[in-house]
Structure formats: C-alpha cells, structure tokens
C-alpha cells in the first residue's frame, strides 16, 4: 500500500476516534466546579431534576461557613447542569440575619415551597423559613413574613442551633410532614397550605443523630437518612410509617473526603436511584467550608435495605 494511502487512513481513524469520544458524555464528581456548592436537595419534576444547593463563599483562611444565598441548577440527565439566576438569598427573609444553610424544595398543587435554615435576627439561634414560587427555578419570595420554626419552640436540647436542616415529605394520603434538627431529630405535621405547623413537635430517637434528616419512600418502606456522628457519616433507619417506629439500619455513606459534613439527598429518576452529597474535593482549596456537590448511584438489597454508597470521582452516566 502506498504511504500516502496509509497516512490518509490513519488520519481518518484519528478523526473517528475523537468523534466517538466527544459523543460520549461521562459524569464527574464534583458535578459543579465553578462555584462551591453544599447541602444538596434534589427535586424530580416533569422529567427534570432541580438541584438546590447552598453556596459556600468562605475564604480559604476563614474556617467557618460563609453562606448568603441558595442556588438552583436543572438537568434532564443529571450530568449536564444548567445554572439559573440566584433564586433566593438570606436577605429575602426580612426577619433573618445570616446563614443560608441547608434547605429543601417540594411541590404541592403547582407551587414550589422552599424550606430553609437561617439565623434569626431577634430570636437567638437558628430558624426555619419557607419561601414560595410558581416555578421550580423561582423567583421565590418569603411565604410567611416570619419564621416557621424558631429555637424557642423546641426543647429537646439546650443548644441554639437545633432548628436547622429541614426536610419535607408529603405522604400518600396528602398529609405533609416537616423533619429537621441538630442533635435532636424533630418532626411535625404541616397544614395543607404548607406554611403552618399542624400539631405538636415530636422527636425521633436515632443513634448518633447529628443533623441533615432526609425522608424518602420506596414501595412500602419509608427511609430516614441522616448525618451520623461528627465528622459525619450518613446512616439510616426504615419504617412502615412516616411517623415510625424507625428501625436503625446502619451506615449508608462514609465520611466524605476532606469535608466534616456530608449532607445527602436521595432520589429516583428515570429508573435509577441516586445518592447526592457534598465533599471538599475540589483542588486545592476545597474543604469543610468550601464544599462541592457530588452524585453517585444508590442500590437497594432485596428486602429494601440500602447498600453502602461507593463514592467515586467518575460519578454517574447520563440518565436517559
Ligand atoms: O451548610 C451548613 C450546615 O453544614 C448545614 O446546615 C449542615 O447540614 C451541614 O452540611
């Protein structure tokens, strides 16, 4: 074969190799790299996933949280994420003074309710607020003009930061529940309007509960996952009822590299299950106060228990 023909074929093979590799989109962890993102809460709505996060803005020499706003990203495959305009800030709550900490959005009757942690301006300690929007990407506005939960309403611990990390779940009969807490895990019912508590505040007894409760349901099982010990692992309990009794099932995820918090969100999307969390793995300044959201697969055992999550750098393939 002539040398020119060989060269010609060689060039075409290189061209096809690059074409094929560029068509194959692979995920990566962390999934967002241009900003530090923390405390993921994912919502599946109309064939898309909306990923709500906090925004870590601490300087690398500042060793605590600096969080003033929340962010929202959307995706139809969980690999390619579109960032939307900043949908909510601490300053949107006139009664709050700081700390856009962990949150969750849920949809009811075409409205999107965003339950957030902030520091209250006048009642000492953390508080839970709720914002509302007609769209999953906002704009959101304070739904109440005051806090939904303040530190003086809960008495299971003496600390002032036990009213944080809200998670919301609507049961099959339409009853909504709010879970939250730090060192004590609290829950109560919400009224149908989603902006008023409906009855007393209860506690759930869970081994080494730190914070970050997340409720999800699969089949007939309810799951309550949560941050366990400190530095945090994620553990979980299962129940046949949203109000318990909860049976502790063990560790679901190990300490997430280079971050003392882990904060999980669990969803089912397009036939697969996902474990969404944060770590401090962005080189070289990532860490406990400069965190980044990651996504890995979640698998169940027969009988409904969950397999230990394997955290990866590669992340997931595009969902289809
Ligand atoms: O992001 C601030 C706090 O760190 C959250 O509220 C906790 O869940 C932990 O991730």
XYZ file of N, CA and C in Angstrom, residues 52-288:
711
model
N -31.058 21.998 44.297
C -30.980 23.201 45.123
C -29.776 23.033 46.051
N -28.952 24.056 46.136
C -27.765 23.951 46.990
C -27.548 25.257 47.756
N -26.751 25.144 48.807
C -26.204 26.345 49.425
C -24.972 26.763 48.636
N -24.451 27.949 48.934
C -23.286 28.477 48.210
C -22.204 28.824 49.225
N -21.156 27.994 49.267
C -20.026 28.266 50.169
C -19.155 29.366 49.580
N -19.017 30.456 50.342
C -18.220 31.577 49.845
C -17.082 31.942 50.799
N -16.751 31.023 51.711
C -15.701 31.339 52.692
C -14.331 31.404 52.023
N -13.524 32.387 52.434
C -12.120 32.425 52.006
C -11.425 31.193 52.535
N -10.318 30.819 51.877
C -9.683 29.579 52.325
C -9.090 29.700 53.730
N -8.853 30.935 54.196
C -8.302 31.086 55.549
C -9.388 31.324 56.590
N -10.651 31.294 56.183
C -11.754 31.515 57.118
C -12.355 30.141 57.432
N -12.275 29.723 58.693
C -12.617 28.337 58.991
C -14.021 28.194 59.561
N -14.984 28.748 58.870
C -16.393 28.505 59.190
C -17.198 28.801 57.926
N -18.518 28.605 58.031
C -19.357 28.810 56.857
C -19.532 30.302 56.562
N -19.500 30.643 55.291
C -19.904 31.979 54.826
C -20.914 31.715 53.706
N -22.186 31.784 54.033
C -23.249 31.376 53.094
C -24.365 32.417 53.123
N -24.570 33.093 51.988
C -25.543 34.191 51.962
C -26.727 33.902 51.056
N -26.607 32.882 50.203
C -27.655 32.644 49.197
C -27.726 31.161 48.872
N -28.831 30.797 48.225
C -29.000 29.439 47.719
C -28.963 29.496 46.198
N -28.658 28.343 45.586
C -28.531 28.259 44.129
C -29.467 27.175 43.607
N -29.782 27.256 42.293
C -30.563 26.173 41.683
C -29.989 25.844 40.301
N -29.885 24.542 40.038
C -29.405 24.019 38.762
C -30.458 23.022 38.268
N -30.594 22.892 36.947
C -31.531 21.887 36.448
C -30.856 21.026 35.390
N -31.409 19.802 35.225
C -30.824 18.866 34.268
C -31.859 17.829 33.859
N -31.760 17.364 32.617
C -32.628 16.257 32.219
C -31.860 14.937 32.235
N -30.535 14.996 32.489
C -29.765 13.737 32.529
C -28.857 13.614 33.758
N -28.877 14.602 34.628
C -28.087 14.631 35.862
C -26.571 14.712 35.627
N -26.163 14.936 34.375
C -24.742 15.126 34.073
C -24.511 16.541 33.540
N -25.397 16.956 32.641
C -25.308 18.325 32.100
C -26.238 19.224 32.905
N -25.668 20.165 33.650
C -26.452 21.015 34.558
C -26.498 22.448 34.049
N -27.698 23.029 34.101
C -27.858 24.437 33.737
C -28.053 25.240 35.025
N -27.255 26.280 35.195
C -27.431 27.131 36.376
C -28.462 28.210 36.069
N -29.348 28.463 37.001
C -30.357 29.514 36.844
C -29.958 30.718 37.691
N -30.682 31.820 37.463
C -30.439 33.040 38.243
C -30.558 32.719 39.743
N -29.746 33.373 40.568
C -29.822 33.108 42.019
C -31.263 33.288 42.484
N -31.895 32.218 42.991
C -33.333 32.276 43.253
C -33.736 32.761 44.648
N -32.788 32.748 45.602
C -33.182 33.069 46.980
C -31.936 33.427 47.789
N -32.099 34.468 48.629
C -30.982 34.923 49.478
C -31.483 35.079 50.906
N -30.554 35.083 51.836
C -30.946 35.339 53.238
C -31.713 36.646 53.334
N -31.256 37.652 52.586
C -31.882 38.986 52.731
C -33.326 39.018 52.208
N -33.776 37.954 51.512
C -35.188 37.876 51.110
C -36.102 37.590 52.310
N -35.505 37.183 53.435
C -36.271 36.966 54.673
C -35.957 38.145 55.598
N -36.897 39.085 55.723
C -36.617 40.332 56.456
C -36.292 40.068 57.923
N -36.753 38.953 58.454
C -36.596 38.635 59.878
C -35.324 37.820 60.156
N -34.549 37.508 59.105
C -33.340 36.678 59.264
C -32.112 37.544 59.138
N -31.003 37.112 59.747
C -29.805 37.960 59.642
C -28.626 37.291 58.941
N -28.586 35.959 58.803
C -27.406 35.317 58.203
C -27.665 33.839 57.948
N -26.687 33.226 57.275
C -26.552 31.767 57.203
C -27.591 31.055 56.329
N -27.312 31.057 55.036
C -28.152 30.298 54.097
C -27.714 28.832 54.140
N -28.130 28.150 55.205
C -27.709 26.762 55.424
C -28.696 25.810 54.741
N -28.734 24.572 55.179
C -29.404 23.510 54.395
C -30.897 23.752 54.201
N -31.412 23.216 53.091
C -32.782 23.524 52.673
C -33.358 22.381 51.842
N -34.650 22.466 51.540
C -35.273 21.526 50.594
C -36.504 22.156 49.948
N -36.716 21.853 48.661
C -37.889 22.341 47.930
C -38.829 21.179 47.655
N -40.136 21.430 47.787
C -41.138 20.416 47.472
C -42.275 21.103 46.715
N -42.930 20.324 45.832
C -44.030 20.893 45.044
C -45.360 20.439 45.629
N -46.336 21.374 45.680
C -47.704 20.983 46.041
C -48.672 21.875 45.281
N -49.611 21.247 44.583
C -50.643 21.977 43.836
C -50.060 23.071 42.940
N -48.970 22.748 42.239
C -48.395 23.680 41.273
C -47.540 24.774 41.880
N -47.375 24.778 43.205
C -46.489 25.769 43.832
C -45.271 25.043 44.418
N -44.155 25.752 44.481
C -42.906 25.179 44.975
C -42.556 25.849 46.296
N -42.427 25.030 47.341
C -42.177 25.548 48.693
C -40.733 25.217 49.063
N -40.003 26.243 49.465
C -38.580 26.083 49.772
C -38.369 26.324 51.275
N -38.047 25.251 51.992
C -37.834 25.302 53.443
C -36.337 25.500 53.672
N -35.975 26.519 54.419
C -34.561 26.890 54.540
C -34.155 27.053 56.002
N -32.851 26.900 56.236
C -32.246 27.232 57.529
C -31.641 28.626 57.439
N -31.873 29.440 58.469
C -31.201 30.751 58.587
C -30.946 31.026 60.074
N -30.206 32.084 60.347
C -30.102 32.565 61.732
C -31.103 33.695 61.897
N -31.907 33.593 62.954
C -32.966 34.573 63.201
C -32.364 35.891 63.698
N -32.950 37.001 63.298
C -32.413 38.318 63.699
C -32.707 38.641 65.157
N -33.830 38.158 65.693
C -34.196 38.565 67.056
C -34.384 37.393 68.027
N -34.786 36.238 67.547
C -34.895 35.072 68.444
C -33.558 34.342 68.365
N -32.793 34.257 69.449
C -31.459 33.677 69.353
C -31.488 32.271 68.767
N -30.599 32.023 67.810
C -30.459 30.665 67.280
C -30.905 30.531 65.841
N -30.822 29.308 65.380
C -31.238 29.002 64.011
C -32.768 28.958 63.941
N -33.285 29.145 62.710
C -34.734 29.124 62.491
C -34.992 28.549 61.112
N -36.236 28.123 60.897
C -36.628 27.604 59.583
C -37.636 28.563 58.972
N -37.362 28.954 57.721
C -38.290 29.801 56.978
C -38.823 29.042 55.783
N -39.840 29.599 55.127
C -40.370 28.975 53.914
C -40.638 30.048 52.868
N -40.128 29.772 51.657
C -40.356 30.670 50.521
C -41.202 29.926 49.505
N -41.840 30.667 48.600
C -42.754 30.039 47.653
C -42.558 30.643 46.271
N -42.831 29.809 45.249
C -42.734 30.276 43.866
C -43.699 29.471 42.999
N -44.041 30.021 41.832
C -44.839 29.267 40.859
C -43.962 28.423 39.953
N -42.650 28.594 40.058
C -41.727 27.867 39.177
C -40.630 27.214 40.019
N -40.126 26.038 39.619
C -39.052 25.409 40.397
C -37.757 26.210 40.393
N -37.618 27.124 39.424
C -36.385 27.920 39.385
C -36.588 29.337 39.927
N -37.743 29.601 40.456
C -38.003 30.892 41.075
C -38.502 31.933 40.083
N -38.570 33.213 40.476
C -38.088 33.735 41.755
C -38.958 33.276 42.936
N -38.307 33.096 44.084
C -39.000 32.716 45.312
C -39.157 33.935 46.208
N -40.253 33.954 46.986
C -40.395 35.037 47.977
C -40.836 34.428 49.311
N -40.496 35.122 50.364
C -40.870 34.672 51.710
C -42.383 34.449 51.747
N -42.805 33.246 52.133
C -44.231 32.913 52.098
C -44.967 33.404 53.338
N -44.238 33.717 54.401
C -44.877 33.996 55.689
C -44.602 35.376 56.264
N -43.426 35.911 55.957
C -43.018 37.175 56.583
C -42.525 36.980 58.004
N -42.386 35.733 58.413
C -41.834 35.392 59.734
C -41.346 33.945 59.657
N -40.662 33.499 60.715
C -40.147 32.127 60.703
C -41.268 31.115 60.899
N -41.066 29.932 60.338
C -41.999 28.823 60.565
C -41.661 28.116 61.878
N -40.359 27.992 62.137
C -39.888 27.357 63.386
C -38.784 28.238 63.965
N -38.865 28.515 65.273
C -37.795 29.255 65.959
C -37.286 28.410 67.128
N -36.113 28.807 67.619
C -35.447 27.988 68.640
C -36.249 27.870 69.941
N -37.080 28.859 70.229
C -37.863 28.792 71.474
C -39.023 27.789 71.374
N -39.253 27.226 70.194
C -40.363 26.267 70.039
C -39.925 24.824 70.305
N -38.630 24.579 70.403
C -38.143 23.198 70.574
C -37.274 23.101 71.813
N -37.480 22.038 72.571
C -36.841 21.986 73.893
C -36.010 20.727 74.133
N -35.803 19.893 73.117
C -35.131 18.617 73.376
C -33.638 18.772 73.648
N -33.048 19.907 73.228
C -31.640 20.160 73.565
C -31.521 21.620 73.997
N -30.393 21.943 74.651
C -30.167 23.327 75.104
C -29.449 24.160 74.058
N -28.971 23.519 72.977
C -28.197 24.288 72.000
C -29.122 25.212 71.212
N -28.534 26.268 70.625
C -29.372 27.240 69.900
C -29.440 26.916 68.408
N -28.706 25.872 67.976
C -28.674 25.561 66.537
C -29.362 24.218 66.236
N -30.340 23.855 67.096
C -31.028 22.578 66.831
C -32.163 22.713 65.807
N -32.508 23.955 65.415
C -33.611 24.117 64.451
C -33.053 24.438 63.065
N -32.451 23.420 62.462
C -31.876 23.587 61.120
C -32.147 22.340 60.280
N -31.757 22.409 59.021
C -31.795 21.280 58.082
C -33.197 20.697 57.884
N -34.145 21.522 57.409
C -35.496 20.999 57.191
C -35.557 20.037 56.008
N -36.381 18.981 56.146
C -36.735 18.112 55.026
C -38.246 17.925 55.070
N -38.873 17.907 53.924
C -40.336 17.866 53.875
C -40.776 16.669 53.049
N -41.862 16.043 53.477
C -42.359 14.855 52.777
C -43.883 14.901 52.791
N -44.491 14.617 51.620
C -45.959 14.524 51.566
C -46.320 13.050 51.427
N -47.049 12.529 52.399
C -47.394 11.103 52.413
C -48.484 10.810 51.380
N -48.723 9.516 51.135
C -49.686 9.121 50.089
C -51.095 9.644 50.368
N -51.431 9.886 51.639
C -52.766 10.407 51.959
C -52.828 11.935 51.891
N -51.734 12.566 51.453
C -51.729 14.029 51.294
C -51.230 14.783 52.512
N -51.007 14.092 53.620
C -50.508 14.774 54.824
C -49.022 15.107 54.650
N -48.679 16.357 54.893
C -47.276 16.777 54.778
C -46.600 16.778 56.152
N -45.325 16.437 56.161
C -44.536 16.388 57.396
C -43.253 17.176 57.213
N -42.854 17.867 58.267
C -41.576 18.575 58.300
C -40.689 17.875 59.331
N -39.514 17.454 58.913
C -38.494 16.904 59.819
C -37.326 17.878 59.828
N -36.608 17.979 60.922
C -35.435 18.852 60.995
C -34.648 18.532 62.256
N -33.506 19.204 62.452
C -32.839 19.102 63.742
C -31.333 18.983 63.701
N -30.754 19.279 64.866
C -29.339 19.046 65.113
C -29.225 18.505 66.528
N -28.643 17.359 66.651
C -28.522 16.524 67.870
C -29.865 15.978 68.372
N -30.946 16.680 68.110
C -32.294 16.114 68.314
C -32.969 16.137 66.946
N -33.640 15.023 66.611
C -34.377 14.979 65.339
C -35.853 15.249 65.639
N -36.364 16.346 65.095
C -37.759 16.753 65.332
C -38.629 16.461 64.121
N -39.933 16.276 64.360
C -40.872 16.310 63.225
C -42.230 16.795 63.694
N -42.989 17.318 62.723
C -44.359 17.738 62.979
C -45.148 17.683 61.672
N -46.467 17.773 61.787
C -47.296 17.842 60.577
C -47.342 19.270 60.068
N -47.556 19.410 58.744
C -47.808 20.725 58.160
C -49.243 20.766 57.666
N -49.862 21.943 57.740
C -51.202 22.095 57.156
C -51.107 22.037 55.631
N -52.256 21.863 54.980
C -52.255 21.736 53.520
C -51.644 22.962 52.831
N -51.740 24.136 53.499
C -51.143 25.336 52.889
C -49.615 25.323 52.926
N -49.017 24.350 53.608
C -47.563 24.132 53.674
C -46.812 25.227 54.437
N -47.526 26.150 55.031
C -46.858 27.266 55.706
C -47.245 27.392 57.177
N -47.971 26.375 57.682
C -48.316 26.396 59.112
C -48.104 25.006 59.685
N -47.587 24.955 60.921
C -47.475 23.673 61.606
C -48.873 23.223 62.001
N -49.061 21.900 62.048
C -50.388 21.363 62.334
C -50.282 20.344 63.472
N -50.028 20.835 64.689
C -49.933 19.930 65.826
C -48.592 20.035 66.509
N -48.372 19.150 67.491
C -47.168 19.261 68.318
C -45.899 18.833 67.588
N -44.776 19.246 68.165
C -43.464 18.821 67.662
C -43.042 17.564 68.421
N -42.679 16.514 67.686
C -42.228 15.247 68.283
C -40.730 15.080 68.042
N -40.134 14.143 68.747
C -38.730 13.792 68.462
C -38.645 12.330 68.042
N -37.621 12.026 67.247
C -37.331 10.637 66.854
C -36.000 10.261 67.474
N -35.958 9.092 68.088
C -34.733 8.635 68.728
C -33.904 7.852 67.709
N -32.742 8.391 67.330
C -31.892 7.737 66.320
C -30.463 7.696 66.843
N -29.736 6.593 66.649
C -28.368 6.541 67.167
C -27.464 7.601 66.550
N -26.744 8.329 67.406
C -25.735 9.312 66.967
C -26.247 10.298 65.925
N -27.501 10.728 66.078
C -28.067 11.709 65.148
C -27.323 13.042 65.295
N -26.775 13.550 64.187
C -26.166 14.884 64.214
C -27.108 15.901 63.580
N -27.482 15.671 62.287
C -28.307 16.654 61.571
C -28.687 16.062 60.214
N -29.178 16.914 59.302
C -29.418 16.550 57.904
C -30.382 15.372 57.709
N -31.562 15.381 58.342
C -32.511 14.309 58.032
C -32.996 14.443 56.584
N -33.259 13.315 55.951
C -33.849 13.301 54.596
C -34.814 12.125 54.554
N -36.062 12.394 54.170
C -37.072 11.331 54.123
C -37.315 10.959 52.668
N -37.352 9.666 52.364
C -37.856 9.239 51.065
C -38.598 7.918 51.244
N -39.357 7.561 50.212
C -40.163 6.339 50.295
C -39.902 5.499 49.056
N -39.826 4.190 49.228
C -39.691 3.261 48.094
C -40.571 2.062 48.395
N -41.538 1.807 47.527
C -42.501 0.736 47.813
C -43.225 1.057 49.100
N -43.286 0.076 50.004
C -43.966 0.299 51.289
C -43.032 0.792 52.390
N -41.756 1.014 52.060
C -40.789 1.418 53.091
C -40.549 2.925 53.095
N -40.537 3.479 54.286
C -40.097 4.863 54.495
C -38.643 4.806 54.980
N -37.838 5.755 54.502
C -36.417 5.811 54.874
C -36.125 7.172 55.490
N -35.427 7.151 56.616
C -34.980 8.394 57.253
C -33.448 8.316 57.301
N -32.795 8.993 56.369
C -31.331 9.019 56.392
C -30.891 10.301 57.101
N -29.697 10.274 57.661
C -29.261 11.430 58.455
C -27.750 11.416 58.667
N -27.216 12.602 58.991
C -25.792 12.711 59.310
C -25.557 12.120 60.691
N -24.553 11.245 60.775
C -24.293 10.409 61.944
C -22.906 10.753 62.478
N -22.805 11.050 63.765
C -21.549 11.436 64.434
C -20.974 12.702 63.792
N -19.751 13.048 64.195
C -19.059 14.197 63.608
C -17.558 13.961 63.729
N -16.781 14.011 62.652
C -17.164 14.235 61.273
C -18.264 13.256 60.846
N -19.052 13.708 59.885
C -20.301 12.993 59.601
C -20.151 11.853 58.603
N -20.782 10.706 58.996
C -21.124 9.681 58.023
C -22.622 9.849 57.783
N -23.170 9.122 56.834
C -24.627 9.112 56.677
C -25.128 7.733 57.093
N -26.115 7.722 57.991
C -26.735 6.474 58.442
C -28.213 6.534 58.093
N -28.933 5.414 58.313
C -30.362 5.480 58.010
C -31.160 4.498 58.843
N -32.470 4.792 58.886
C -33.432 3.936 59.566
C -34.596 3.712 58.610
N -35.353 2.617 58.837
C -36.508 2.307 57.974
C -37.750 2.118 58.843
N -38.902 2.364 58.211
C -40.166 2.205 58.935
C -41.270 1.880 57.937
N -42.347 1.309 58.440
C -43.537 1.111 57.605
C -44.475 2.310 57.673
N -44.107 3.310 58.507
C -44.956 4.500 58.631
C -44.064 5.739 58.708
N -44.537 6.841 58.169
C -43.764 8.085 58.199
C -43.528 8.563 59.638
N -44.385 8.176 60.552
C -44.197 8.610 61.946
C -43.517 7.536 62.808
N -42.960 6.505 62.182
C -42.243 5.470 62.916
C -43.159 4.362 63.400
N -42.643 3.434 64.218
C -41.283 3.410 64.768
C -40.227 3.151 63.694
N -39.062 3.792 63.892
C -37.945 3.677 62.947
C -36.962 2.627 63.449
N -36.539 1.779 62.547
C -35.533 0.771 62.914
C -34.204 1.155 62.273
N -33.192 1.336 63.116
C -31.871 1.739 62.629
C -31.262 0.635 61.763
N -30.709 1.015 60.602
C -30.192 0.001 59.663
C -28.701 0.111 59.405
N -28.032 1.146 59.925
C -26.579 1.207 59.777
C -26.093 2.350 58.907
N -24.804 2.266 58.565
C -24.135 3.342 57.821
C -24.434 3.196 56.330
N -24.765 4.311 55.709
C -25.034 4.318 54.263
C -23.856 4.911 53.498
N -23.208 5.929 54.061
C -22.060 6.545 53.384
C -21.001 6.912 54.423
N -19.747 6.730 54.030
C -18.637 7.046 54.930
C -18.381 8.561 54.946
N -17.460 9.006 55.804
C -17.058 10.412 55.816
C -16.640 10.787 54.392
N -17.146 11.928 53.899
C -16.875 12.317 52.507
C -15.587 13.117 52.455
N -14.582 12.576 51.766
C -13.216 13.090 51.753
C -13.088 14.584 51.934
N -12.327 14.983 52.954
C -11.920 16.368 53.130
C -13.068 17.306 53.535
N -14.191 16.741 53.975
C -15.279 17.580 54.486
C -15.834 16.914 55.741
N -16.038 17.715 56.792
C -16.567 17.105 58.016
C -18.089 16.964 57.985
N -18.728 17.489 56.933
C -20.156 17.231 56.734
C -20.335 16.528 55.387
N -21.542 16.010 55.149
C -21.736 15.050 54.066
C -23.062 15.318 53.362
N -24.043 15.726 54.072
C -25.416 16.150 53.731
C -26.012 15.544 52.445
N -26.765 14.489 52.620
C -27.301 13.702 51.499
C -28.696 14.108 51.045
N -28.962 13.740 49.778
C -30.300 13.833 49.205
C -30.444 12.549 48.395
N -31.608 11.930 48.433
C -31.791 10.643 47.748
C -32.987 10.759 46.816
N -32.782 10.412 45.531
C -33.901 10.470 44.581
C -33.897 9.256 43.663
N -35.062 9.025 43.034
C -35.227 8.028 41.985
C -35.561 8.812 40.722
N -34.821 8.563 39.626
C -35.023 9.355 38.405
C -34.756 8.486 37.189
N -35.726 8.436 36.274
C -35.581 7.668 35.027
C -35.058 6.252 35.294
N -35.649 5.596 36.332
C -35.365 4.175 36.567
C -34.151 3.872 37.419
N -33.429 4.907 37.882
C -32.250 4.636 38.724
C -32.326 5.446 40.018
N -31.540 4.992 40.998
C -31.531 5.664 42.298
C -30.194 6.377 42.483
N -30.278 7.559 43.085
C -29.088 8.407 43.200
C -28.889 8.897 44.628
N -27.616 8.950 45.016
C -27.212 9.491 46.306
C -26.415 10.766 46.006
N -26.953 11.887 46.461
C -26.357 13.198 46.157
C -25.834 13.759 47.478
N -24.614 14.271 47.494
C -23.968 14.662 48.756
C -22.920 15.721 48.448
N -22.221 16.171 49.451
C -21.106 17.067 49.156
C -19.827 16.540 49.782
N -18.700 16.928 49.177
C -17.398 16.672 49.792
C -16.543 17.933 49.618
N -15.284 17.832 50.022
C -14.410 19.018 49.918
C -13.299 18.770 48.936
N -13.629 18.116 47.820
C -12.564 17.545 46.990
C -12.044 18.434 45.874
N -12.565 19.658 45.728
C -12.014 20.478 44.634
C -10.596 20.929 44.997
N -9.588 20.597 44.144
C -8.215 21.002 44.450
C -8.062 22.510 44.264
N -7.264 23.203 45.020
C -6.565 22.690 46.175
C -7.166 23.279 47.450
N -8.186 24.105 47.282
C -8.729 24.812 48.446
C -10.062 24.269 48.935
N -10.562 23.187 48.348
C -11.811 22.584 48.830
C -11.635 22.088 50.263
N -12.725 22.006 50.991
C -12.647 21.547 52.374
C -14.003 21.666 53.033
N -14.022 21.647 54.351
C -15.274 21.619 55.110
C -16.125 22.871 54.915
